[in-house]
PDB file of C-alpha atoms in Angstrom:
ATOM      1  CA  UNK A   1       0.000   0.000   0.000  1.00 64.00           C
ATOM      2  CA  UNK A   2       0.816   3.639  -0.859  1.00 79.00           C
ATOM      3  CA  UNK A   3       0.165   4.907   2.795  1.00 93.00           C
ATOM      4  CA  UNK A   4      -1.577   8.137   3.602  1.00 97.00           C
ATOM      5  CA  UNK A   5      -1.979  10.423   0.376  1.00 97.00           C
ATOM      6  CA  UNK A   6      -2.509  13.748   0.598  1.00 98.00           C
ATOM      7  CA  UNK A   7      -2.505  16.599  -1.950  1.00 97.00           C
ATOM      8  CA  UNK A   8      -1.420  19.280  -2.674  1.00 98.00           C
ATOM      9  CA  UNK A   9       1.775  19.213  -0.444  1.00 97.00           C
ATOM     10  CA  UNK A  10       2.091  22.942  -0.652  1.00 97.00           C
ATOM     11  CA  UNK A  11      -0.763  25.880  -0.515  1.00 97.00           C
ATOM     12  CA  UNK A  12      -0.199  29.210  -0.683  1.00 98.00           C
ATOM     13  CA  UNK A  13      -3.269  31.723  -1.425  1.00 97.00           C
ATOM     14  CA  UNK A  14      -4.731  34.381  -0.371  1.00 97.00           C
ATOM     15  CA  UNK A  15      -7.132  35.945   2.248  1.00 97.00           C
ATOM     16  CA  UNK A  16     -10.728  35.136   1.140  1.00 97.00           C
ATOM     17  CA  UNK A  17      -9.775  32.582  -1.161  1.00 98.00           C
ATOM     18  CA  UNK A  18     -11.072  29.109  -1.066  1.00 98.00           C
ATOM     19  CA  UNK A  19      -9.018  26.006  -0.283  1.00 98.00           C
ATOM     20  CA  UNK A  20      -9.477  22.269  -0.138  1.00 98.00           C
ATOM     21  CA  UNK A  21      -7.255  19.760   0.918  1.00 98.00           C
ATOM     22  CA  UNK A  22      -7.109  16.147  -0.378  1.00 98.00           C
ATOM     23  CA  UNK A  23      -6.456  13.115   1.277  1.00 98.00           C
ATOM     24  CA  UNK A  24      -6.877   9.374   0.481  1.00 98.00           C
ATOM     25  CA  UNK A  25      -6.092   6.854   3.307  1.00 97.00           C
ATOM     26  CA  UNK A  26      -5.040   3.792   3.470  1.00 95.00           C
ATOM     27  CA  UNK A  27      -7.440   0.918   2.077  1.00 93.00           C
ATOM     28  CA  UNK A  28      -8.907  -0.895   5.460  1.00 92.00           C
ATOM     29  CA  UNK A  29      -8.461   1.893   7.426  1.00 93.00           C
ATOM     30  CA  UNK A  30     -12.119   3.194   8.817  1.00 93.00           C
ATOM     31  CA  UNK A  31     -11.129   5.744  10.432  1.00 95.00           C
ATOM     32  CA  UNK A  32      -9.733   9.125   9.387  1.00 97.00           C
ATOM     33  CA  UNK A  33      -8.396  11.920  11.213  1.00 98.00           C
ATOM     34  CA  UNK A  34      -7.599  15.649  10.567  1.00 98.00           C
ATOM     35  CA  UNK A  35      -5.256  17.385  12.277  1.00 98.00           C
ATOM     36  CA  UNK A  36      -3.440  20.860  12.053  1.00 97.00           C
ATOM     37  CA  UNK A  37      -0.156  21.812  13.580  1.00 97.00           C
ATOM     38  CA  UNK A  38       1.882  24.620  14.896  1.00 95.00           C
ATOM     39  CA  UNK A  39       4.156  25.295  16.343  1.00 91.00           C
ATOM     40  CA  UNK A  40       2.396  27.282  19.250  1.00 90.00           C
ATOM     41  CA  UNK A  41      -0.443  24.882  19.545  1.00 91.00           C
ATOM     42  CA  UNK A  42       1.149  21.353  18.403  1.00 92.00           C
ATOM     43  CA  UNK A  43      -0.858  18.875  16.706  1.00 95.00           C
ATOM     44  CA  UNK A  44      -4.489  19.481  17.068  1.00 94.00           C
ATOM     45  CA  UNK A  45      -7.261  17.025  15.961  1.00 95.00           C
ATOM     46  CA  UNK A  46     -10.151  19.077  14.179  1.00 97.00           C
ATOM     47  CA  UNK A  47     -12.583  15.942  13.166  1.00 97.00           C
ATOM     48  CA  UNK A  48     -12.334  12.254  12.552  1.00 97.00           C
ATOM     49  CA  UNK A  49     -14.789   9.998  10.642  1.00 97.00           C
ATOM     50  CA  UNK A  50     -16.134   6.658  11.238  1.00 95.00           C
ATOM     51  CA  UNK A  51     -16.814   4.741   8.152  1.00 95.00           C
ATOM     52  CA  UNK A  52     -17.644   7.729   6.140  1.00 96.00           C
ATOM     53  CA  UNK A  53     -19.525   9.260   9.008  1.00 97.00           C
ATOM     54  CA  UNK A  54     -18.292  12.177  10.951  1.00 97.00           C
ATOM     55  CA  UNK A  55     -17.854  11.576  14.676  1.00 95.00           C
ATOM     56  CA  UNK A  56     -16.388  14.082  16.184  1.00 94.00           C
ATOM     57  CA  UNK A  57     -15.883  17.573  14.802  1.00 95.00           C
ATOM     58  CA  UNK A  58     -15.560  19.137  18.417  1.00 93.00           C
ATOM     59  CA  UNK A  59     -11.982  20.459  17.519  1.00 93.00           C
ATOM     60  CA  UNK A  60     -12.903  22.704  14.079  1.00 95.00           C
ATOM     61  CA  UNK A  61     -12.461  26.197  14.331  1.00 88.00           C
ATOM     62  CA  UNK A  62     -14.718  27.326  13.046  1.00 86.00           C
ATOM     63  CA  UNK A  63     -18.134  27.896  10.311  1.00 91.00           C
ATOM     64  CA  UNK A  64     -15.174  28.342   7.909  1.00 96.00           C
ATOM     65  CA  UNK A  65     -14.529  24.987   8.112  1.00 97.00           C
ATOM     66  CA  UNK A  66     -16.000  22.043   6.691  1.00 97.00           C
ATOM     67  CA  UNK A  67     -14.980  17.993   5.979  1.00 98.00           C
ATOM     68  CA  UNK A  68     -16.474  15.800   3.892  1.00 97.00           C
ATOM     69  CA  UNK A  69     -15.540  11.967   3.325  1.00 98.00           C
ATOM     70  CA  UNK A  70     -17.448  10.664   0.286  1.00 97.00           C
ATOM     71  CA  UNK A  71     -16.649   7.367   0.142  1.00 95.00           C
ATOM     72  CA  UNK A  72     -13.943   5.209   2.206  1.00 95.00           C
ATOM     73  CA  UNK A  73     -11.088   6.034  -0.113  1.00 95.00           C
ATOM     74  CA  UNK A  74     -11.114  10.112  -0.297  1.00 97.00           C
ATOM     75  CA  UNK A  75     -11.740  13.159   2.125  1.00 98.00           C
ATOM     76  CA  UNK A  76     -11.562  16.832   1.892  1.00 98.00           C
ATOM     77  CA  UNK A  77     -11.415  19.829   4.146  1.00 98.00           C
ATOM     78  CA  UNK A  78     -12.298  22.932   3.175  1.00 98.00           C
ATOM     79  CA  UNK A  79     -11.348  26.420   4.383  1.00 97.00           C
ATOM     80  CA  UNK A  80     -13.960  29.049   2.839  1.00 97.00           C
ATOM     81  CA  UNK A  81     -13.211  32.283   3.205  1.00 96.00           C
ATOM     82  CA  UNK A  82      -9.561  31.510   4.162  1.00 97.00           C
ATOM     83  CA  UNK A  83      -7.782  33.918   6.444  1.00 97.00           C
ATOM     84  CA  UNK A  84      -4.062  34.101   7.814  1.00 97.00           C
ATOM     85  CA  UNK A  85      -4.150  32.756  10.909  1.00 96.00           C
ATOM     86  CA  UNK A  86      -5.091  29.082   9.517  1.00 97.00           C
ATOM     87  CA  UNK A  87      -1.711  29.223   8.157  1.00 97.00           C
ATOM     88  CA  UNK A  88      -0.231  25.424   9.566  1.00 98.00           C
ATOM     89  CA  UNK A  89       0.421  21.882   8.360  1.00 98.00           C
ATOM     90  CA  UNK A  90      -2.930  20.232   7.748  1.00 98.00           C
ATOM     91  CA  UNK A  91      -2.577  16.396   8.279  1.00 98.00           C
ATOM     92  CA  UNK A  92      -4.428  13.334   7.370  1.00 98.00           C
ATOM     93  CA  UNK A  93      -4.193  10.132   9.360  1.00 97.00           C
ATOM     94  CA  UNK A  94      -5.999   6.723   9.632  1.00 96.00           C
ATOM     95  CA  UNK A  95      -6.341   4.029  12.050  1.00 94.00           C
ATOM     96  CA  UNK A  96      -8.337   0.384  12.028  1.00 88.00           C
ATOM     97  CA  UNK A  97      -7.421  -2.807  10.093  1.00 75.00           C
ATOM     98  CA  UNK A  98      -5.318  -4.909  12.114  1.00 76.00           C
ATOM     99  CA  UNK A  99      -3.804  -2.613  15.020  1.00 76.00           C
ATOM    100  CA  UNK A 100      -5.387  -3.536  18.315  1.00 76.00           C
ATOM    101  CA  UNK A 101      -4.499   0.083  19.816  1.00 81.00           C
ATOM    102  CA  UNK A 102      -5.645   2.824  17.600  1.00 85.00           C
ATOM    103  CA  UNK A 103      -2.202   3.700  16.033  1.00 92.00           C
ATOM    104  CA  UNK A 104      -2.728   5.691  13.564  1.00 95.00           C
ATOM    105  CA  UNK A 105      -0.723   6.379  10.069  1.00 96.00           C
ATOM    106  CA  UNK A 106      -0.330   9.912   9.129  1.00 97.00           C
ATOM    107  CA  UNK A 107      -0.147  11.447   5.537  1.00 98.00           C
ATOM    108  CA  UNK A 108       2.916  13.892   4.569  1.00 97.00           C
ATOM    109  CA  UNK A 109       0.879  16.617   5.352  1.00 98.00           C
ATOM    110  CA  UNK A 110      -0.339  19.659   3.258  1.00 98.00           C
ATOM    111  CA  UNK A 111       1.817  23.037   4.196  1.00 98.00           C
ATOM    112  CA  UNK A 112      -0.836  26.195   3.936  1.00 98.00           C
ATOM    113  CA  UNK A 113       0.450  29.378   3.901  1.00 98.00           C
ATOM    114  CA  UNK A 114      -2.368  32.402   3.427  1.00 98.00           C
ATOM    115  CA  UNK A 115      -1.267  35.539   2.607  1.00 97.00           C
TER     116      UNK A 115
ATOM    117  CA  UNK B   1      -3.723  23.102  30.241  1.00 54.00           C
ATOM    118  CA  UNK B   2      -2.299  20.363  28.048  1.00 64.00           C
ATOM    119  CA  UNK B   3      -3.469  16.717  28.524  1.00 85.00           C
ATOM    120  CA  UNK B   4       0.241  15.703  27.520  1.00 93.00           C
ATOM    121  CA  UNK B   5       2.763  16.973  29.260  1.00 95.00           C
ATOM    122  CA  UNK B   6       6.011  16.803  27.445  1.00 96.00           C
ATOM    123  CA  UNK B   7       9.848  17.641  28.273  1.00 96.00           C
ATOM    124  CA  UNK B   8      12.170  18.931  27.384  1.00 97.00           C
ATOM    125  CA  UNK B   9      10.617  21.283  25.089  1.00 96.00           C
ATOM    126  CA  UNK B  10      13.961  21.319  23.146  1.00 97.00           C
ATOM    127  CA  UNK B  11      17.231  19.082  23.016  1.00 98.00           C
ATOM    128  CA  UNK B  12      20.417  19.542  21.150  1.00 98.00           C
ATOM    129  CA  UNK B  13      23.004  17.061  22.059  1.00 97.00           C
ATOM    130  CA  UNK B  14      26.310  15.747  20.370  1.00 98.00           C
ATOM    131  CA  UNK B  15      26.694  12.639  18.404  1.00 98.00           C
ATOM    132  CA  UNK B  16      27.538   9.678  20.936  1.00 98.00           C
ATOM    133  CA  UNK B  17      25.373  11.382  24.237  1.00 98.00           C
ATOM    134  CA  UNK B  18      22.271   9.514  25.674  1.00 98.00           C
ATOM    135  CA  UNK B  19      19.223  11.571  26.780  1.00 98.00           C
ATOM    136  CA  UNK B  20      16.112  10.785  28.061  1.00 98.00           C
ATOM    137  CA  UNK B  21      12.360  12.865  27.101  1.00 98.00           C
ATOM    138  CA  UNK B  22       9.877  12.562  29.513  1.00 98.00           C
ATOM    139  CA  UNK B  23       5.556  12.777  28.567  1.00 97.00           C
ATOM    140  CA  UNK B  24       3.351  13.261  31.595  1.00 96.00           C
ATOM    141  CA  UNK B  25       0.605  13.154  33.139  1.00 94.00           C
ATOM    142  CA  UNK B  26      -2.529  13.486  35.732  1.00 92.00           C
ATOM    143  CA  UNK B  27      -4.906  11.321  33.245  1.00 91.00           C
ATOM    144  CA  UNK B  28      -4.612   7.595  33.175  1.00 92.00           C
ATOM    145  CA  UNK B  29      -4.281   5.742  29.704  1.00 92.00           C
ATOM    146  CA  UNK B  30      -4.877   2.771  28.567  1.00 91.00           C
ATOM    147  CA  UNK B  31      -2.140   2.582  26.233  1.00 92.00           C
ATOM    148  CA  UNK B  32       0.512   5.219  25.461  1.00 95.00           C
ATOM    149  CA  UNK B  33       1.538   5.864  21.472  1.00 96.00           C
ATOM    150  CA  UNK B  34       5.561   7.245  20.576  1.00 98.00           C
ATOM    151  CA  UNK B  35       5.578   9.084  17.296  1.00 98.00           C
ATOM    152  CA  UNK B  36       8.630  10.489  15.391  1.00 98.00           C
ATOM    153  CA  UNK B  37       8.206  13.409  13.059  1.00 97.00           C
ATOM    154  CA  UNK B  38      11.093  14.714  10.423  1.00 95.00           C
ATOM    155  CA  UNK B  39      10.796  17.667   9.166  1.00 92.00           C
ATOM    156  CA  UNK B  40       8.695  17.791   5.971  1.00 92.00           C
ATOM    157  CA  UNK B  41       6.601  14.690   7.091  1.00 95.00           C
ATOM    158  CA  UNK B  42       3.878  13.196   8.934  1.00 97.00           C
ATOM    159  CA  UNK B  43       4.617  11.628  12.151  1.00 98.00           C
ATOM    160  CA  UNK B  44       5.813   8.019  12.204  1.00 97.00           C
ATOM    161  CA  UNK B  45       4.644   5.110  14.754  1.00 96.00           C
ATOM    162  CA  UNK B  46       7.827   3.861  16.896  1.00 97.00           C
ATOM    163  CA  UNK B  47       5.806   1.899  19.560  1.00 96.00           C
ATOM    164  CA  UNK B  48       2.762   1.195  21.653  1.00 95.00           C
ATOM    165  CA  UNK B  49       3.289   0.830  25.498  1.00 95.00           C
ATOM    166  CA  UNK B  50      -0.017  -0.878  26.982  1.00 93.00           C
ATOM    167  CA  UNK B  51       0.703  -2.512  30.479  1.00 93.00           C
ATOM    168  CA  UNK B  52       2.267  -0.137  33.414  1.00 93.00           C
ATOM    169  CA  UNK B  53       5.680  -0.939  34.059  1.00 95.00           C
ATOM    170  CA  UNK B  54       6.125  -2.279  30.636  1.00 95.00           C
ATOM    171  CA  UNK B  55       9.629  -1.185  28.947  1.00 97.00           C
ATOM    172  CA  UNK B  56      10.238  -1.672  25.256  1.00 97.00           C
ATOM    173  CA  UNK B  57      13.327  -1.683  23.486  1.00 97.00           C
ATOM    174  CA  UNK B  58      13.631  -0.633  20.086  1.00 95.00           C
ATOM    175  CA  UNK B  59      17.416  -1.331  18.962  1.00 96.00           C
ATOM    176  CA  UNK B  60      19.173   2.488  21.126  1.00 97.00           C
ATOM    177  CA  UNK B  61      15.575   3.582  21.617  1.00 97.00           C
ATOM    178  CA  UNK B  62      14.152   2.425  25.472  1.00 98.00           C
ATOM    179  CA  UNK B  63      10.588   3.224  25.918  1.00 98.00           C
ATOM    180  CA  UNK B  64       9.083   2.716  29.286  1.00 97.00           C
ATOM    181  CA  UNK B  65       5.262   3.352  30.404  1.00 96.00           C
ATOM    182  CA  UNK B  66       5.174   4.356  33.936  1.00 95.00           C
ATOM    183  CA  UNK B  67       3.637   1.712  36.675  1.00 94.00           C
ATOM    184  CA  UNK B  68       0.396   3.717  37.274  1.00 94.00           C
ATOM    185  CA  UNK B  69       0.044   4.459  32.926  1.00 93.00           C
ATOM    186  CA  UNK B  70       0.035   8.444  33.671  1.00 94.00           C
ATOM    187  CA  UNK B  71       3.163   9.180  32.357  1.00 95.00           C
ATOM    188  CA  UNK B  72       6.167   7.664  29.770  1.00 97.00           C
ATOM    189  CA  UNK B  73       9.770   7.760  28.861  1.00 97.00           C
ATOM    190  CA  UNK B  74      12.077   7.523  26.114  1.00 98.00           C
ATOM    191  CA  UNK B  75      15.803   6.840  26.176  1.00 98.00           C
ATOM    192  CA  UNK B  76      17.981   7.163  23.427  1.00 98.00           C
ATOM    193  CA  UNK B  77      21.576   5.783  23.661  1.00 98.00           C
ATOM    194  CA  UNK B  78      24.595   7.229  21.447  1.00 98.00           C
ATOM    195  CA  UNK B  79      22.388   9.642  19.820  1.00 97.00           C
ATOM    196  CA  UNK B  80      22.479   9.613  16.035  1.00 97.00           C
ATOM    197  CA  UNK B  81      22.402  12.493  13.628  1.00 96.00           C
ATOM    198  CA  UNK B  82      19.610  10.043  12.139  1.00 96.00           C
ATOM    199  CA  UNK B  83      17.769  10.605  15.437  1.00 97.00           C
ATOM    200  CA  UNK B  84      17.102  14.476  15.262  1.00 97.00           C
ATOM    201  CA  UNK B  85      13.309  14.946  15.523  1.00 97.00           C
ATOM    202  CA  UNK B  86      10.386  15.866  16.872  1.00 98.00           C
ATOM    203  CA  UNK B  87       8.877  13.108  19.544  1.00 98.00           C
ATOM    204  CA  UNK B  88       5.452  13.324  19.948  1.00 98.00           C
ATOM    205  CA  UNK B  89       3.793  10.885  22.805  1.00 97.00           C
ATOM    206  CA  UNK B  90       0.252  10.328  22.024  1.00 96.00           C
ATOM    207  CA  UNK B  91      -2.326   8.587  24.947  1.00 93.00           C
ATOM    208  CA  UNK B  92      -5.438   6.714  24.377  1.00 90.00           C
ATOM    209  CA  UNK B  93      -7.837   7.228  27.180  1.00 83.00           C
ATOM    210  CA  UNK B  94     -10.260   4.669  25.899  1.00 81.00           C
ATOM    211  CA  UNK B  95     -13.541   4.924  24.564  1.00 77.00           C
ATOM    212  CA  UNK B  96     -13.088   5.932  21.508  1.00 81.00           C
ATOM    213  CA  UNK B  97     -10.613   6.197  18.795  1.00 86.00           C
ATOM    214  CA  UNK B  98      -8.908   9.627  19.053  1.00 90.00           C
ATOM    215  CA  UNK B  99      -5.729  10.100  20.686  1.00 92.00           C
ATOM    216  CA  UNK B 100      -4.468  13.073  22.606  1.00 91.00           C
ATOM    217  CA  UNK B 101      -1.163  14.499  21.550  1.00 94.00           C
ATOM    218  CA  UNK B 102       1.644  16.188  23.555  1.00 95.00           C
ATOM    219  CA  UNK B 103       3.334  19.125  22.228  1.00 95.00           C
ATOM    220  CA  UNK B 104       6.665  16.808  21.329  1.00 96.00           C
ATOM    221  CA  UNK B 105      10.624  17.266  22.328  1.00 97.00           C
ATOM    222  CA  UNK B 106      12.579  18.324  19.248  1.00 97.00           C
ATOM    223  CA  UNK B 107      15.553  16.550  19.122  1.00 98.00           C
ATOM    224  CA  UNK B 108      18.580  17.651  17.144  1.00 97.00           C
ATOM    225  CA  UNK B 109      21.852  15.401  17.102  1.00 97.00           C
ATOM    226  CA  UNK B 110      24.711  17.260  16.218  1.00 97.00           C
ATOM    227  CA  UNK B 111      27.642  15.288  14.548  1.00 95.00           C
TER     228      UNK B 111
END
């Protein structure tokens, strides 16, 4: 298996512009996680889904934020209107298969840099 | 107030020296994740610590989850350049599937 694939590796845009990140997990895996880091705040989950489902979305920011997972192989999150301060590493990662203790298996991450 | 607890912050060392980074705290887990990140990438799985007291050895890497699963080590012995880092402990308080992260220890090695 590939691992983790996520797309585009590197974001830069502006204020007020729309942006979607792209991820594709690994097959198996029924759970997927997204996560943003900083350096001030570390590595913070924003939602996860459950067999397409989302379970928890306690940790997004905000209305400008929204995930999707179509179907068991893709997921986006969107940032509409972007704004500066989401400037971070966005991360995919999935979990399930055959580990007994919810390791998960992160993505390369997508670098987002608004101007 | 972080969940995760983890120290040193930062830690640049020579080639050859051992050091130890430390994740704690007040919140029991029922199993305790270490992850190593390089710069550019995601973090990487290094090993799952489950029972208290257990210590796992991963060829210079020591991992040990403490006896009452609140807290966790990690030893490294003749630190690598290969080694430099960010460590991120991650805890699973059961229940569900999301782990809590610490901030990490970022490790340089210096040859």
């Amino acid at each position: 298996d590939a691992g983790v694939i996520q797309s585009p590796r590197h974001e830069v845009t502006e204020m007020g512009q729309e942006v979607t990140l792209r991820c594709k997990p690994i097959s198996g895996h029924d759970y997927l996680f997204w996560y943003r880091q900083t350096m001030m705040r570390g590595l913070e989950l924003l939602i996860y889904f459950n067999n397409n489902v989302p379970i928890d979305d306690s940790g997004m920011p905000e209305d400008r934020f929204s995930a999707k997972m179509p179907n068991a192989s893709f997921s986006t999150l969107k940032i509409q209107p972007s704004e500066p301060r989401d400037s971070a590493v966005y991360f995919c990662a999935c979990s399930g298969g055959e580990t007994p203790y919810n390791e998960q298996f992160f993505g390369p991450g997508t670098r987002l840099t608004v101007l | 107030t972080q969940l995760l607890e983890q120290s040193p912050q930062f830690l640049s060392i020579q080639e050859g020296e051992n050091l130890t980074v430390y994740c704690n705290s007040s919140s029991v887990f029922s199993s305790l994740q270490w992850y190593r990140q390089e710069p550019g990438e995601g973090p990487v799985l290094l090993v799952t610590v489950v029972t208290g007291g257990e210590v796992k050895k991963l060829k210079r890497l020591t991992f040990q989850f403490g006896d009452a699963r609140k807290d966790s080590s990690l030893h490294i012995t003749a630190a690598q350049p290969g080694d430099t880092g960010l460590y991120l402990c991650a805890g699973d308080q059961g229940g569900s599937e999301k782990l809590v992260f610490g901030k990490g220890t970022k490790l340089t090695v210096n040859p």
